[in-house]
mmCIF file with all atom_site columns, C-alpha atoms in Angstrom:
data_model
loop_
_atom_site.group_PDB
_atom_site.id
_atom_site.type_symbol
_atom_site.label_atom_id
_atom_site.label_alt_id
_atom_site.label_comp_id
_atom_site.label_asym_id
_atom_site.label_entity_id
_atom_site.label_seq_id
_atom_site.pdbx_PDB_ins_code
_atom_site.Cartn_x
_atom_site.Cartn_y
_atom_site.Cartn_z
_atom_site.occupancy
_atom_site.B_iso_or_equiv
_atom_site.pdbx_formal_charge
_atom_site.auth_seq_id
_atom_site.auth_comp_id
_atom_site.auth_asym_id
_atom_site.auth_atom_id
_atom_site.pdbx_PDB_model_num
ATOM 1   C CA . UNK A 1 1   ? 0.000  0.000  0.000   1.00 61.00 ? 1   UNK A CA 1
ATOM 2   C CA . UNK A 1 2   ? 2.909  2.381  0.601   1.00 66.00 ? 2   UNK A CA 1
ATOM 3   C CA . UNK A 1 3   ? 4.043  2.008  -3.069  1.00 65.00 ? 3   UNK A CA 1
ATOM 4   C CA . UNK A 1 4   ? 1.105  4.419  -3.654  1.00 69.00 ? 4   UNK A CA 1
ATOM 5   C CA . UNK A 1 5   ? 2.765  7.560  -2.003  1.00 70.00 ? 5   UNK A CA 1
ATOM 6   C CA . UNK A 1 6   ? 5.068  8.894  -4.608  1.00 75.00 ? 6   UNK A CA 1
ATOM 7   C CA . UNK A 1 7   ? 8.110  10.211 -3.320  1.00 79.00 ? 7   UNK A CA 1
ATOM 8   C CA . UNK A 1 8   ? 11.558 11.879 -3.762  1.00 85.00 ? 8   UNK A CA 1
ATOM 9   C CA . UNK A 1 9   ? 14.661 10.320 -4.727  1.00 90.00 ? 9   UNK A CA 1
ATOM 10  C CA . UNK A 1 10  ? 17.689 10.867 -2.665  1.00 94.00 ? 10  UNK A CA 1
ATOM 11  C CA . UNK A 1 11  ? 20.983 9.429  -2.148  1.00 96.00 ? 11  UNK A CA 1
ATOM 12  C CA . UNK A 1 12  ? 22.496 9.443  1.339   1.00 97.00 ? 12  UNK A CA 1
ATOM 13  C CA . UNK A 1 13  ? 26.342 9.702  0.711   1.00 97.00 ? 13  UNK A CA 1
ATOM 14  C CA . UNK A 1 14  ? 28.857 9.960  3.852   1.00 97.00 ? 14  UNK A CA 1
ATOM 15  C CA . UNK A 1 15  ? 32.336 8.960  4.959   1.00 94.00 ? 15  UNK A CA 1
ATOM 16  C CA . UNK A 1 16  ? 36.242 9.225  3.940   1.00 88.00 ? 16  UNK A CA 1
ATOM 17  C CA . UNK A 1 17  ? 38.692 8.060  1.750   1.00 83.00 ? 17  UNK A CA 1
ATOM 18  C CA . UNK A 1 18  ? 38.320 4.526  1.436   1.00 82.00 ? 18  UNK A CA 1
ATOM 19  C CA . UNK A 1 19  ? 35.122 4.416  3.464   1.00 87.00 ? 19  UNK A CA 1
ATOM 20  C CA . UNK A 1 20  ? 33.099 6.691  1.831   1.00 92.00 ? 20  UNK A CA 1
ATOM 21  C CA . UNK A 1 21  ? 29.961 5.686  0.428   1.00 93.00 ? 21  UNK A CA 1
ATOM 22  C CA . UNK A 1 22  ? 26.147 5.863  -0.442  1.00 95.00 ? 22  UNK A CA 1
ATOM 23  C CA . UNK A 1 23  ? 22.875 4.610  -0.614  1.00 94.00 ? 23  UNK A CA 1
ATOM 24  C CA . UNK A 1 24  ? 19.452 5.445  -2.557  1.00 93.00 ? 24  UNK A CA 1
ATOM 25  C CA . UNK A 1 25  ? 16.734 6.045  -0.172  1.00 90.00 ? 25  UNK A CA 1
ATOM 26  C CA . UNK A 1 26  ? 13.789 7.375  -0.251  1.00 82.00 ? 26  UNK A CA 1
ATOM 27  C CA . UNK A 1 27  ? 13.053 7.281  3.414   1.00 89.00 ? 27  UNK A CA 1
ATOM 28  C CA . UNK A 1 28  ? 13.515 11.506 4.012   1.00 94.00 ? 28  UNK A CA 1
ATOM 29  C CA . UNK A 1 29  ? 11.418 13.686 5.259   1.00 93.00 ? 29  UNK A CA 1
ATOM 30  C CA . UNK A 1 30  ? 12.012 17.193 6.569   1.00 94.00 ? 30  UNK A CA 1
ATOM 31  C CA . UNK A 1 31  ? 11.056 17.398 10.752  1.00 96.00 ? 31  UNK A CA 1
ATOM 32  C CA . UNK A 1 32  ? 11.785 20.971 11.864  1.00 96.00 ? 32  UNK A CA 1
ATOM 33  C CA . UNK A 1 33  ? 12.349 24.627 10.348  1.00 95.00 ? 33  UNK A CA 1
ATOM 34  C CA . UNK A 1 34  ? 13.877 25.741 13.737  1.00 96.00 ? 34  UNK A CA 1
ATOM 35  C CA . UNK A 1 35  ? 16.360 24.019 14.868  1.00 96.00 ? 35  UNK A CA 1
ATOM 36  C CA . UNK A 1 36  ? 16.536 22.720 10.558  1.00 97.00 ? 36  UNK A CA 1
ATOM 37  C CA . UNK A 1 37  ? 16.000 18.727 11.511  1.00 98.00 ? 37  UNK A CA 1
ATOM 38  C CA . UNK A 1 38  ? 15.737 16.148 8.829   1.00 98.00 ? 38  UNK A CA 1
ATOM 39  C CA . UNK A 1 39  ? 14.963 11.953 8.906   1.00 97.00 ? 39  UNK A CA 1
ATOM 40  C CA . UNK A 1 40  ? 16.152 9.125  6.650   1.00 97.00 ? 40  UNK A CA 1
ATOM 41  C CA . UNK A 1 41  ? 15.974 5.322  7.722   1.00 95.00 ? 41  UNK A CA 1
ATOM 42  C CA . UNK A 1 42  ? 18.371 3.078  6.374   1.00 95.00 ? 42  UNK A CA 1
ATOM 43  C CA . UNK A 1 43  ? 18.881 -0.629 6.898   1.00 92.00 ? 43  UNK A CA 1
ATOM 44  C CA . UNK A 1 44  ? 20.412 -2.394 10.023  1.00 94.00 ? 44  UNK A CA 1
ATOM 45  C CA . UNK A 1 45  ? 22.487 -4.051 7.334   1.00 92.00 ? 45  UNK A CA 1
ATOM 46  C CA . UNK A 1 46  ? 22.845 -1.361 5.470   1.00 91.00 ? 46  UNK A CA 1
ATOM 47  C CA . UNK A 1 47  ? 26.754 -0.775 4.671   1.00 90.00 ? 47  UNK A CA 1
ATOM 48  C CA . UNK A 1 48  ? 25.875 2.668  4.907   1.00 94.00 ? 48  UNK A CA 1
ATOM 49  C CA . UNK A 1 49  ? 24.946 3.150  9.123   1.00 96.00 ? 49  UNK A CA 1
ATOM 50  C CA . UNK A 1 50  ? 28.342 2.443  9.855   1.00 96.00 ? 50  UNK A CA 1
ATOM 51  C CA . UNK A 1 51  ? 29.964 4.908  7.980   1.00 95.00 ? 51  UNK A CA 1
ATOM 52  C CA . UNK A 1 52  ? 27.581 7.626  8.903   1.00 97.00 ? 52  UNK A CA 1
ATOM 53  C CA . UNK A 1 53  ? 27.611 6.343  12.385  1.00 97.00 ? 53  UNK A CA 1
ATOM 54  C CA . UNK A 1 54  ? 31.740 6.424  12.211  1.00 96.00 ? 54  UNK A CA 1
ATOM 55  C CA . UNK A 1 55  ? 31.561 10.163 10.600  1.00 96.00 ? 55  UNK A CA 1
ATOM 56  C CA . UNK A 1 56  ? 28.953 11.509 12.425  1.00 96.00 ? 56  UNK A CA 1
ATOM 57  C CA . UNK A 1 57  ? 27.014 13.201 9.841   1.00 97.00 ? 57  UNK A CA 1
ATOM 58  C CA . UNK A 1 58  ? 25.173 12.625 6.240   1.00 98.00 ? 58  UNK A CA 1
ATOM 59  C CA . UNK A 1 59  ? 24.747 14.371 2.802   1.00 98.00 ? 59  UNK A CA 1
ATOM 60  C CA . UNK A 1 60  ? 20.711 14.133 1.561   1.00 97.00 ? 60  UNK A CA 1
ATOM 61  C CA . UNK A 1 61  ? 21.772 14.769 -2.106  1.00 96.00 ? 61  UNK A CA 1
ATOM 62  C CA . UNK A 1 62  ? 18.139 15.397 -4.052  1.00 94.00 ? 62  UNK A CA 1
ATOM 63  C CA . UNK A 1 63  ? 18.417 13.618 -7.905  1.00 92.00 ? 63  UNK A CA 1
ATOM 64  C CA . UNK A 1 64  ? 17.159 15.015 -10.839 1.00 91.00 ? 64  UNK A CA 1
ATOM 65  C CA . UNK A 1 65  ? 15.430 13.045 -13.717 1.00 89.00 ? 65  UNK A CA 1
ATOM 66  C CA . UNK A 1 66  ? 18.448 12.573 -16.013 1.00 89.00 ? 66  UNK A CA 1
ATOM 67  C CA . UNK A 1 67  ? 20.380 10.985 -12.419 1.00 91.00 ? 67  UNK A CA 1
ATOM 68  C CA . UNK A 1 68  ? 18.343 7.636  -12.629 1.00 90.00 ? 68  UNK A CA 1
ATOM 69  C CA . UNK A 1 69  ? 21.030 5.628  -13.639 1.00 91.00 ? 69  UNK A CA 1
ATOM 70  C CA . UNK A 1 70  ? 22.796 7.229  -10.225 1.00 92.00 ? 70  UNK A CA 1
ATOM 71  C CA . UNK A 1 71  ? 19.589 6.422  -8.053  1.00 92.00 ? 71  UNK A CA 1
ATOM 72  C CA . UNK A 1 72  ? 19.946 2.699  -9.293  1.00 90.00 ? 72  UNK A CA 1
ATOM 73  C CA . UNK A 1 73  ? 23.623 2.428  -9.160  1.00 91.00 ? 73  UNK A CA 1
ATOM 74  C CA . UNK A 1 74  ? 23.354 2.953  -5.207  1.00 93.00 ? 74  UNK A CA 1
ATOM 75  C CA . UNK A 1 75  ? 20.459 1.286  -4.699  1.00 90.00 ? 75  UNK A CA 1
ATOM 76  C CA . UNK A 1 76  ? 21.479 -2.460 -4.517  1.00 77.00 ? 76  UNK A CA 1
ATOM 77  C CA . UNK A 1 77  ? 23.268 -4.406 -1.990  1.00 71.00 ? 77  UNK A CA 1
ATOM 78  C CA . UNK A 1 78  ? 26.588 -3.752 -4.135  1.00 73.00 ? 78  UNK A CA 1
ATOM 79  C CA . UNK A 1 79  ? 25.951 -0.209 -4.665  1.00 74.00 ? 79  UNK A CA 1
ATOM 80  C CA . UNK A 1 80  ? 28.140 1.830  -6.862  1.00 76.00 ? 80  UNK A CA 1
ATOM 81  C CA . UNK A 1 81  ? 31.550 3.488  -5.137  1.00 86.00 ? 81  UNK A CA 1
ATOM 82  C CA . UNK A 1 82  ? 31.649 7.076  -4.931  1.00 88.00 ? 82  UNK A CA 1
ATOM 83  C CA . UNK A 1 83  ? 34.614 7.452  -7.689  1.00 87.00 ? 83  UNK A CA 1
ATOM 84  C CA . UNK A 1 84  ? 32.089 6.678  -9.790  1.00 87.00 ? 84  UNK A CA 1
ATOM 85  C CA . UNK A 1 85  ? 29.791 9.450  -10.063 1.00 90.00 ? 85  UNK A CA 1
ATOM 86  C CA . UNK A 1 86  ? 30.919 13.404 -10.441 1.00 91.00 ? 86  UNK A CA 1
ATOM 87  C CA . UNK A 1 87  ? 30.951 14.661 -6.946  1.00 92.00 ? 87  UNK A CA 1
ATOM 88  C CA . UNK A 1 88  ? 32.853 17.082 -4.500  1.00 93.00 ? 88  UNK A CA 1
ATOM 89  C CA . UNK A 1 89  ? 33.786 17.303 -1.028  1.00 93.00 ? 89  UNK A CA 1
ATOM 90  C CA . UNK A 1 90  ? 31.474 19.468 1.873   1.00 92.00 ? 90  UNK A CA 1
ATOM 91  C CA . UNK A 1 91  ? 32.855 22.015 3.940   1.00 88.00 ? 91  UNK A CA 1
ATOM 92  C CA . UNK A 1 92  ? 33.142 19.451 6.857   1.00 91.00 ? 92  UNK A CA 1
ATOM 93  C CA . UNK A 1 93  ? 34.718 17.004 3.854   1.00 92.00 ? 93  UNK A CA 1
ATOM 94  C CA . UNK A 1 94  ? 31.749 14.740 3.153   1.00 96.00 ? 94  UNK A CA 1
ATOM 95  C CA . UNK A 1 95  ? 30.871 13.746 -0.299  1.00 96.00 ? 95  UNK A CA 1
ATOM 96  C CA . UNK A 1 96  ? 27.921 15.903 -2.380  1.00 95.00 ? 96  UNK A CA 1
ATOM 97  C CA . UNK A 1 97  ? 27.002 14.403 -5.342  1.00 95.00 ? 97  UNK A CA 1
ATOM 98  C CA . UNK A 1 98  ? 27.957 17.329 -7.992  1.00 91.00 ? 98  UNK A CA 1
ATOM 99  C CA . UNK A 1 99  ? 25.105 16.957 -10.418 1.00 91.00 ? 99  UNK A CA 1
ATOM 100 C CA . UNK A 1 100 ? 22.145 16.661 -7.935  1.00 93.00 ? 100 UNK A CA 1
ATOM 101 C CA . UNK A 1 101 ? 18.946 18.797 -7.652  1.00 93.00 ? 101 UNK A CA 1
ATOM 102 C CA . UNK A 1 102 ? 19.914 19.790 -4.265  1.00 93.00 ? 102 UNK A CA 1
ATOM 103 C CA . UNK A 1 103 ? 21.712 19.199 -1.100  1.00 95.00 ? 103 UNK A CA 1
ATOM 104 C CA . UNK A 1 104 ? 21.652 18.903 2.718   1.00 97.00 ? 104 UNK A CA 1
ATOM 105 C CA . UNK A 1 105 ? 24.435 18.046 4.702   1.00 97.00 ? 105 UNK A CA 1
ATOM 106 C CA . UNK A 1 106 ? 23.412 16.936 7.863   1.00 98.00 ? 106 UNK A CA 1
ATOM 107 C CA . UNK A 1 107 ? 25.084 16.556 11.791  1.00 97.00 ? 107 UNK A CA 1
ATOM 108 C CA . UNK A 1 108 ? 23.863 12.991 13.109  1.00 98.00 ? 108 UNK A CA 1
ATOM 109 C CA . UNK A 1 109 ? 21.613 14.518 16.218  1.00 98.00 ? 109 UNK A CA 1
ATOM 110 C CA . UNK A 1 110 ? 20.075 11.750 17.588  1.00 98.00 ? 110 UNK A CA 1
ATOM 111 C CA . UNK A 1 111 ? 18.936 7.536  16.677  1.00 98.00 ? 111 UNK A CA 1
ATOM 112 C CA . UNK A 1 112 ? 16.071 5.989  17.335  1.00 97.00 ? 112 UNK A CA 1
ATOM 113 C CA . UNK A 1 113 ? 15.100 2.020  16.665  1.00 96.00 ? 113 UNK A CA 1
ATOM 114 C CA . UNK A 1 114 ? 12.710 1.854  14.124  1.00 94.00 ? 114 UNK A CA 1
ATOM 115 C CA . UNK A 1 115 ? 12.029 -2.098 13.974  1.00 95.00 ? 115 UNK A CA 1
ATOM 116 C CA . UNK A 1 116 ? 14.660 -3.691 10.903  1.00 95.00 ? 116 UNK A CA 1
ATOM 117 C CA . UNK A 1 117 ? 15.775 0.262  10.236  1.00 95.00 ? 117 UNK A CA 1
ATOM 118 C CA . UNK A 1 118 ? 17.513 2.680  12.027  1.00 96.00 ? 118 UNK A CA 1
ATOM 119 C CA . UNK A 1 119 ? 15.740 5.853  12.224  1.00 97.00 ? 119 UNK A CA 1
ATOM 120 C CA . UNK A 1 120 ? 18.577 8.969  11.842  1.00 98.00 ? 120 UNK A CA 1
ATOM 121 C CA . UNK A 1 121 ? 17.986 12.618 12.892  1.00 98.00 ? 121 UNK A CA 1
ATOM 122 C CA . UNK A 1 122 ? 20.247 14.860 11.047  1.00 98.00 ? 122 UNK A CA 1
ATOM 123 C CA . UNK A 1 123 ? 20.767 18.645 11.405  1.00 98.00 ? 123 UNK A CA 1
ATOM 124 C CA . UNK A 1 124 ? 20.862 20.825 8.523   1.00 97.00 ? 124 UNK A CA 1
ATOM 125 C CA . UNK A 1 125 ? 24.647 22.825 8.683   1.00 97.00 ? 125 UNK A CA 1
ATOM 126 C CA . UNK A 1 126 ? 24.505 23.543 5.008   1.00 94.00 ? 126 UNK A CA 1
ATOM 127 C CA . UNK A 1 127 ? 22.918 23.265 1.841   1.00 92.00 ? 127 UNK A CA 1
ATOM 128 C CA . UNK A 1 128 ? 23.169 23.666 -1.639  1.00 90.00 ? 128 UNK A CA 1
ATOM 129 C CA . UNK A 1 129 ? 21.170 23.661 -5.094  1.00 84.00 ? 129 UNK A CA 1
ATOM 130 C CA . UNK A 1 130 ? 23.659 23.491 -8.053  1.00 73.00 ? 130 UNK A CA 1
ATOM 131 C CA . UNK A 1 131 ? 21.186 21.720 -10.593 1.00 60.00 ? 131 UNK A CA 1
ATOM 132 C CA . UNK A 1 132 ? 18.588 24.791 -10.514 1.00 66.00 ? 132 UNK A CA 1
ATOM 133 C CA . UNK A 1 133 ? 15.634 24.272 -12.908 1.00 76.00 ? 133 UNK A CA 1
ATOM 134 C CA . UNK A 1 134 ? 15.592 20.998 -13.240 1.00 82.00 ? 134 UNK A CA 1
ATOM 135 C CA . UNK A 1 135 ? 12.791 18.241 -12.391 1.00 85.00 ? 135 UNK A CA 1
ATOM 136 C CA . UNK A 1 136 ? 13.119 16.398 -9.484  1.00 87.00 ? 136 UNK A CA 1
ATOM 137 C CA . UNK A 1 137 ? 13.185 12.133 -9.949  1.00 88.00 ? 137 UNK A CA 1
ATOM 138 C CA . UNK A 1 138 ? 10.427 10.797 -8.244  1.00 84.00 ? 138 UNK A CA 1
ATOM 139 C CA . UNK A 1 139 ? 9.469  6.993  -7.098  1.00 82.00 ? 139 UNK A CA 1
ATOM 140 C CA . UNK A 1 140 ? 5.972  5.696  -7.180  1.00 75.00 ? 140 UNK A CA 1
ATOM 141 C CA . UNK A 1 141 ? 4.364  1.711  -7.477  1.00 73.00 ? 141 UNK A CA 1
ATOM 142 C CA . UNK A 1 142 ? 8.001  0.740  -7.686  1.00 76.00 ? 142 UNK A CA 1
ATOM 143 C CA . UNK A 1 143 ? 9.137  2.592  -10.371 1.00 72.00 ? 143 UNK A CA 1
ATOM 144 C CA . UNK A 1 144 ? 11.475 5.642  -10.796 1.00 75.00 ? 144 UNK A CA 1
ATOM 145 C CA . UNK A 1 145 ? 9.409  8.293  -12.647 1.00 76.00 ? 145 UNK A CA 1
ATOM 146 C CA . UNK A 1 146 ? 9.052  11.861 -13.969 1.00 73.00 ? 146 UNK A CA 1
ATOM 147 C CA . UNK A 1 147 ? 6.709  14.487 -12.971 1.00 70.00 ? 147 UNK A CA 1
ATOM 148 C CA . UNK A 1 148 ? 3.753  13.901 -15.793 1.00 64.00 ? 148 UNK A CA 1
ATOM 149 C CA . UNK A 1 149 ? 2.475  17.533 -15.948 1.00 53.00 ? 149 UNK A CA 1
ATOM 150 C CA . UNK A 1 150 ? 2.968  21.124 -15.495 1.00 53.00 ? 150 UNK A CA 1
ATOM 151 C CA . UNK A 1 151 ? 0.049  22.022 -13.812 1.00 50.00 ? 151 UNK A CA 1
ATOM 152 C CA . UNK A 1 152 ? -0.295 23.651 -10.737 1.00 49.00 ? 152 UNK A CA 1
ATOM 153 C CA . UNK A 1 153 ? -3.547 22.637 -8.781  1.00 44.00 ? 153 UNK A CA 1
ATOM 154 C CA . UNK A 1 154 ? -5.470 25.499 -7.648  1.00 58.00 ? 154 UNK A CA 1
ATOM 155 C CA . UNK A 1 155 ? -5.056 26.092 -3.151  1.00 55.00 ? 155 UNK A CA 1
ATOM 156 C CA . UNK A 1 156 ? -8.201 26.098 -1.388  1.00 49.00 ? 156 UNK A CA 1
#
């Protein structure tokens, strides 16, 4: 039943050197404006919670429609290594992915058990948009898709 809540696509990079890696996830959601708190769940076994764990803090890096091939590459239990894909280093050296939408990097605040995930609370210490205009990448019934129309619904 969840599959019918279309959502963002964002991978969660973090880590150094040799351990620095990433994961799709679509598991984000924005908490608080003041103090600027975001969530993303990942795995127990993901190879991911260590690293952040280790670092202490997390990149939310928003993909665009054309970064599909990025959002699959780090989506599978061998994900793709960081080398692979154009990206940068954060003032507090964690790596953005250079081509996305948008990004948050994040101080890990707090964890919480969230039954086979780990639920991660991550303050906003900077941000970025580099892609501008472009569409977001969204997921929906198990599928990565585009936004179908340029419509904006009238507010009540």
């Amino acid at each position: 039943m969840c599959g019918h809540f279309a959502t963002g696509v964002t991978v969660i990079t973090s880590g150094g050197g040799e351990n620095a890696a990433g994961a799709t996830v679509n598991s984000f959601t924005s908490v608080s404006l003041e103090p600027a708190l975001v969530l993303i769940c990942l795995h127990d076994n993901s190879r991911l919670l260590p690293v952040v764990q280790e670092s202490g803090g997390f990149v939310v890096n928003f993909l665009t429609q054309r970064q599909e091939p990025v959002a699959w590459a780090f989506a599978g239990r061998r994900t793709a290594r960081i080398e692979e894909v154009p990206h940068h280093r954060s003032v507090h050296d964690l790596p953005v992915l250079s081509e996305a939408l948008a990004h948050l990097e994040c101080r890990l605040a707090a964890e919480y058990d969230g039954g086979d995930h780990t639920i991660l609370l991550g303050e906003v210490v900077s941000l970025g948009a580099p892609a501008g205009e472009e569409d977001p990448l969204i997921f929906f019934q198990g599928a990565m898709r585009e936004l179908g129309d340029d419509r904006v619904l009238p507010g009540r």
